[in-house]
Tab-separated table of C-alpha atoms in Angstrom:
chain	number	residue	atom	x	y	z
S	144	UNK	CA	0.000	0.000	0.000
S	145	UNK	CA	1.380	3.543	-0.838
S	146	UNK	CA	0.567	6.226	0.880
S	147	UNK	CA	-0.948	9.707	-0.293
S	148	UNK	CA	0.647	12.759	1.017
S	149	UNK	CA	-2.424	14.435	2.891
S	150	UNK	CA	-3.656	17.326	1.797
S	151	UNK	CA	-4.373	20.795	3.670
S	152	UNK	CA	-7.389	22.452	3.121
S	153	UNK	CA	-6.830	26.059	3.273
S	154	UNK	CA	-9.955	28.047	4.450
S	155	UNK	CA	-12.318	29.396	1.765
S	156	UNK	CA	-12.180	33.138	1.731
S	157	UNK	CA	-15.804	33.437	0.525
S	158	UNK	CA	-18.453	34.610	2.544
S	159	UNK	CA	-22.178	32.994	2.308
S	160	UNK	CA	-24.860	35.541	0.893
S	161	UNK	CA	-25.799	37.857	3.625
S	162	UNK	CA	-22.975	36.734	6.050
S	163	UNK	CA	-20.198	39.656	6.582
S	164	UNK	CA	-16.227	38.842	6.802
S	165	UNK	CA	-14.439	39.906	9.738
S	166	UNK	CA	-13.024	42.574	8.139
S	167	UNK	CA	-16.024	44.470	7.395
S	168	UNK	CA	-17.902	43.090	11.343
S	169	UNK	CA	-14.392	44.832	13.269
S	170	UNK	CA	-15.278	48.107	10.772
S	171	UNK	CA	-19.184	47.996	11.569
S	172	UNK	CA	-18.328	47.463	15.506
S	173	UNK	CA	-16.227	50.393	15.864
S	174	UNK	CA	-18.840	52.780	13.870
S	175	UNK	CA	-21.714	54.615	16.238
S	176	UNK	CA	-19.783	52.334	19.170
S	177	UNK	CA	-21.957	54.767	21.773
S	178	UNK	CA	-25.130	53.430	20.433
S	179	UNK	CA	-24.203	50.360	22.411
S	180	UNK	CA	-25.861	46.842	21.489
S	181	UNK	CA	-27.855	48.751	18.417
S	182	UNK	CA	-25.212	47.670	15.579
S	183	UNK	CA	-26.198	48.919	11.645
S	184	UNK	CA	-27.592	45.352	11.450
S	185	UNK	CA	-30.680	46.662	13.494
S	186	UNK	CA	-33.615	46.956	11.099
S	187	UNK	CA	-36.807	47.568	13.318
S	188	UNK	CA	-37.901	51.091	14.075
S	189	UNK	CA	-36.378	51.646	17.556
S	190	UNK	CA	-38.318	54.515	18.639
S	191	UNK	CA	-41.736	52.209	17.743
S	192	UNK	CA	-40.037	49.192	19.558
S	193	UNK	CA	-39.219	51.295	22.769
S	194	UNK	CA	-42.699	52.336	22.645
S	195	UNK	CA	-44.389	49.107	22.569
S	196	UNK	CA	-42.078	48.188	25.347
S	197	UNK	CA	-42.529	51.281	27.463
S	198	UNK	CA	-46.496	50.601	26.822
S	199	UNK	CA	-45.856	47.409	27.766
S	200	UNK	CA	-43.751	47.609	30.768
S	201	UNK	CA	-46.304	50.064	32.307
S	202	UNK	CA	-48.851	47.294	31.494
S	203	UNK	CA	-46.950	45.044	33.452
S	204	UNK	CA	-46.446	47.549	36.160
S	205	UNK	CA	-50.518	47.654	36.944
S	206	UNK	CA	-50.778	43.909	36.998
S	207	UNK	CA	-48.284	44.005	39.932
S	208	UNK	CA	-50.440	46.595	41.488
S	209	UNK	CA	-53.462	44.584	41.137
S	210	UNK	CA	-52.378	41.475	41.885
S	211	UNK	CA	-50.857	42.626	45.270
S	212	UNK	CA	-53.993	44.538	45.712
S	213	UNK	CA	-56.000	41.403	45.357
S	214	UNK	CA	-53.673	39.325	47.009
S	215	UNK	CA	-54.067	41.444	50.383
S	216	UNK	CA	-57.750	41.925	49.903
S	217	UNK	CA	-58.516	37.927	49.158
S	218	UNK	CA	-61.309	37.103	51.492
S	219	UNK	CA	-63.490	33.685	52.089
S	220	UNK	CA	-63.212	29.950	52.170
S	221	UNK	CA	-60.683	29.508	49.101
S	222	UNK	CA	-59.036	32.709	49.558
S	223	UNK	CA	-55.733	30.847	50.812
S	224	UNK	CA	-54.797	29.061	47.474
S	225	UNK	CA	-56.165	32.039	45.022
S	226	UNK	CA	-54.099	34.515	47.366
S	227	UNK	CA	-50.430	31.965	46.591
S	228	UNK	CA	-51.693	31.771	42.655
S	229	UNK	CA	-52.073	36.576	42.761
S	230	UNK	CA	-48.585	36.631	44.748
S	231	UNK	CA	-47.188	34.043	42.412
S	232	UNK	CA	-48.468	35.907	39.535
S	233	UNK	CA	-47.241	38.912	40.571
S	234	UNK	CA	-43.904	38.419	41.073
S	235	UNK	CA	-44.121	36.974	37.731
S	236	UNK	CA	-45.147	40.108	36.226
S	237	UNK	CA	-42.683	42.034	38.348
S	238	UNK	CA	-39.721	39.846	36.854
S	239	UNK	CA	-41.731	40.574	32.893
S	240	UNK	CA	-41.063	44.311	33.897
S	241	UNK	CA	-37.410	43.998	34.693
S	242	UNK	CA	-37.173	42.372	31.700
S	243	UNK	CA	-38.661	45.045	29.753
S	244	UNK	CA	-37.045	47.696	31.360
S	245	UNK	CA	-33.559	46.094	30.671
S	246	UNK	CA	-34.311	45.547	26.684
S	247	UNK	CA	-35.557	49.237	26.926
S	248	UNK	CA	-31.970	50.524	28.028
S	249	UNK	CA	-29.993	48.020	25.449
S	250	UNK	CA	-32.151	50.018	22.760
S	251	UNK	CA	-31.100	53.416	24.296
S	252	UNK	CA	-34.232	54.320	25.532
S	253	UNK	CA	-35.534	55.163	29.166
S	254	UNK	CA	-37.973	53.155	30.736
S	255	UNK	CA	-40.934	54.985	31.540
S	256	UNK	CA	-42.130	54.386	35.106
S	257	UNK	CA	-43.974	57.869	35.592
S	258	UNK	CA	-46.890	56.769	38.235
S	259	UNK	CA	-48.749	58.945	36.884
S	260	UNK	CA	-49.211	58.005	33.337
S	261	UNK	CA	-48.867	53.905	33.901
S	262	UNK	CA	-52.716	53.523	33.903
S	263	UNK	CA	-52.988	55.840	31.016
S	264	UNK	CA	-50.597	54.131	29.164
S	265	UNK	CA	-51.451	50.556	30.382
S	266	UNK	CA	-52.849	48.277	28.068
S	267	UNK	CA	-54.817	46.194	30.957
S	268	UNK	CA	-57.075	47.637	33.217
S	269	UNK	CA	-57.034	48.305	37.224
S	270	UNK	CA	-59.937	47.163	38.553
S	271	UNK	CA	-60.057	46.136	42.396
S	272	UNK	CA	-62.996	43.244	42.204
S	273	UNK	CA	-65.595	43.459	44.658
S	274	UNK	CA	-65.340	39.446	45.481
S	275	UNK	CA	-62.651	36.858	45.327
S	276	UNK	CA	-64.316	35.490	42.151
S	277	UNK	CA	-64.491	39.022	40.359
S	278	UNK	CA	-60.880	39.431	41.191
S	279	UNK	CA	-59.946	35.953	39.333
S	280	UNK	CA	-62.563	37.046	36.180
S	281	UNK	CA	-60.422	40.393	36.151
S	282	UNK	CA	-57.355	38.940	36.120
S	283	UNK	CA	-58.153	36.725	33.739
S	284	UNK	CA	-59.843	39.574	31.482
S	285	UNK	CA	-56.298	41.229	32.416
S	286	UNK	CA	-54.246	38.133	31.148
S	287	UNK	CA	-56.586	37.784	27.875
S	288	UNK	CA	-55.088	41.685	26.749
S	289	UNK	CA	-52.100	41.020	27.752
S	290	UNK	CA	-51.803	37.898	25.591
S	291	UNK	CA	-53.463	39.684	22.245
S	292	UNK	CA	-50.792	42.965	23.033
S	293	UNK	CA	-47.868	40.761	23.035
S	294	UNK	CA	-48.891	38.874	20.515
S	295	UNK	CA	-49.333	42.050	18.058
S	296	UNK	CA	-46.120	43.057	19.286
S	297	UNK	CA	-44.553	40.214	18.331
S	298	UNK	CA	-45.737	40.126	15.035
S	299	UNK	CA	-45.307	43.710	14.078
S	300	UNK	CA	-41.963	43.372	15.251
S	301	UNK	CA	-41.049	40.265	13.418
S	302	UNK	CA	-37.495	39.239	12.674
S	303	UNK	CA	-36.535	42.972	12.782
S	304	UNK	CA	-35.313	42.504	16.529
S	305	UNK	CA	-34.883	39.192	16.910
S	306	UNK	CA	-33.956	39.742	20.808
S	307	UNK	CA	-37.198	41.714	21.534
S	308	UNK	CA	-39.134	39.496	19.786
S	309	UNK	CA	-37.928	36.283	22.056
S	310	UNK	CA	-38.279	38.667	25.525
S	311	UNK	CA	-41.947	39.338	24.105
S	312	UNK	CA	-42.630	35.521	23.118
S	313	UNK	CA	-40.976	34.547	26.914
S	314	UNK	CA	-43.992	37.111	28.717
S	315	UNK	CA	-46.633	35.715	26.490
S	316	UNK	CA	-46.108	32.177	27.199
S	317	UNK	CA	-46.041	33.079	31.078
S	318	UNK	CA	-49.195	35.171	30.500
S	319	UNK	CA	-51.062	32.244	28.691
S	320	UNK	CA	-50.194	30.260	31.263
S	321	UNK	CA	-51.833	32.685	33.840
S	322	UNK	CA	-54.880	33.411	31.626
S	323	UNK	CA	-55.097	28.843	31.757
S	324	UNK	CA	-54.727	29.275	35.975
S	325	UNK	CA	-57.484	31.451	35.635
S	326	UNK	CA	-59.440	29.823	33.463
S	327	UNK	CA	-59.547	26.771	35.594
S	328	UNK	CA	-60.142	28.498	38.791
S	329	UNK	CA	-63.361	29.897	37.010
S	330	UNK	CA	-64.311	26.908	36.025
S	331	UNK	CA	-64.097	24.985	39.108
S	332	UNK	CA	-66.050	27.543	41.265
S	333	UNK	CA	-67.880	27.080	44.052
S	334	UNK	CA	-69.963	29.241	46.028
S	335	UNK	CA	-71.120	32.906	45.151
């Protein structure tokens, strides 16, 4: 048996379509360097996306106020285990804000926490409940906008902001999953 002398393969020099060399990602990165994680690449309309998010995030921001609100005012014979599904909830909606708030800086914006616009600019309602079951059908009316809002976001954003749109598609799965506890609770009721 002879041998063959092995061959080197020497790296192809040409790029795939729409895939920059290094030279030209090292030239990009240095340009605007003070607009931060917004590269030339960005395509979506930041000013629209840190709307939506600002819109959002006060959204988010009344849910935590009603959900704490309903979680201290829970009252009657199955108020213990709706009372552990509003604090869950609201922490969860607490931690969708941070998030928010955090995408809203990487797009060098300000997030808008101005208590006195957040209802205004809220997409969801704050609405106390007079009973332990009008507080779950709130919430759950609550959940139901927030899930069609985040949804439209997500599409109107598209793959222009790929980031965003996986932050946004995180919150709505949680939310759908609230809007299902809900749901359930609701369905199972007993008593007034």
């Amino acid at each position: 048996m002879s041998k063959q002398p092995a061959t080197r393969k020497t790296p192809s020099t040409a790029q795939p379509a729409g895939i920059s060399d290094r030279k030209t990602l090292r030239a990009n990165a240095r340009k605007g360097i003070e607009d931060g994680a917004v590269t030339p690449t960005y395509s979506a309309d930041r000013k629209a996306v840190i709307k939506l998010l600002n819109d959002a995030l006060a959204t988010e921001w009344v849910c935590v106020l009603r959900y704490y609100r309903h979680y201290y005012m829970a009252k009657g014979m199955l108020a213990d285990s709706v009372k552990a599904e509003f604090l869950e909830h609201a922490q969860q909606e607490q931690a969708h804000a941070g998030l928010l708030a955090e995408r809203i800086v990487q797009l060098g914006g300000e997030p808008d926490l101005d208590p006195d616009t957040l209802t205004a600019r809220s997409h969801a309602e704050y609405k106390e409940g007079g009973n332990l079951r009008d507080m779950v059908r709130e919430n759950l009316i609550a959940e139901r906008i927030a899930i069609d809002s985040y949804r439209e976001m997500i599409n109107f954003i598209g793959d222009k902001d790929t980031t965003t749109k996986r932050i946004l598609e995180l919150i709505l799965a949680q939310e759908e999953e609230h809007a299902d506890d809900f749901a359930d609770l609701l369905e199972g009721w007993i008593g007034e």
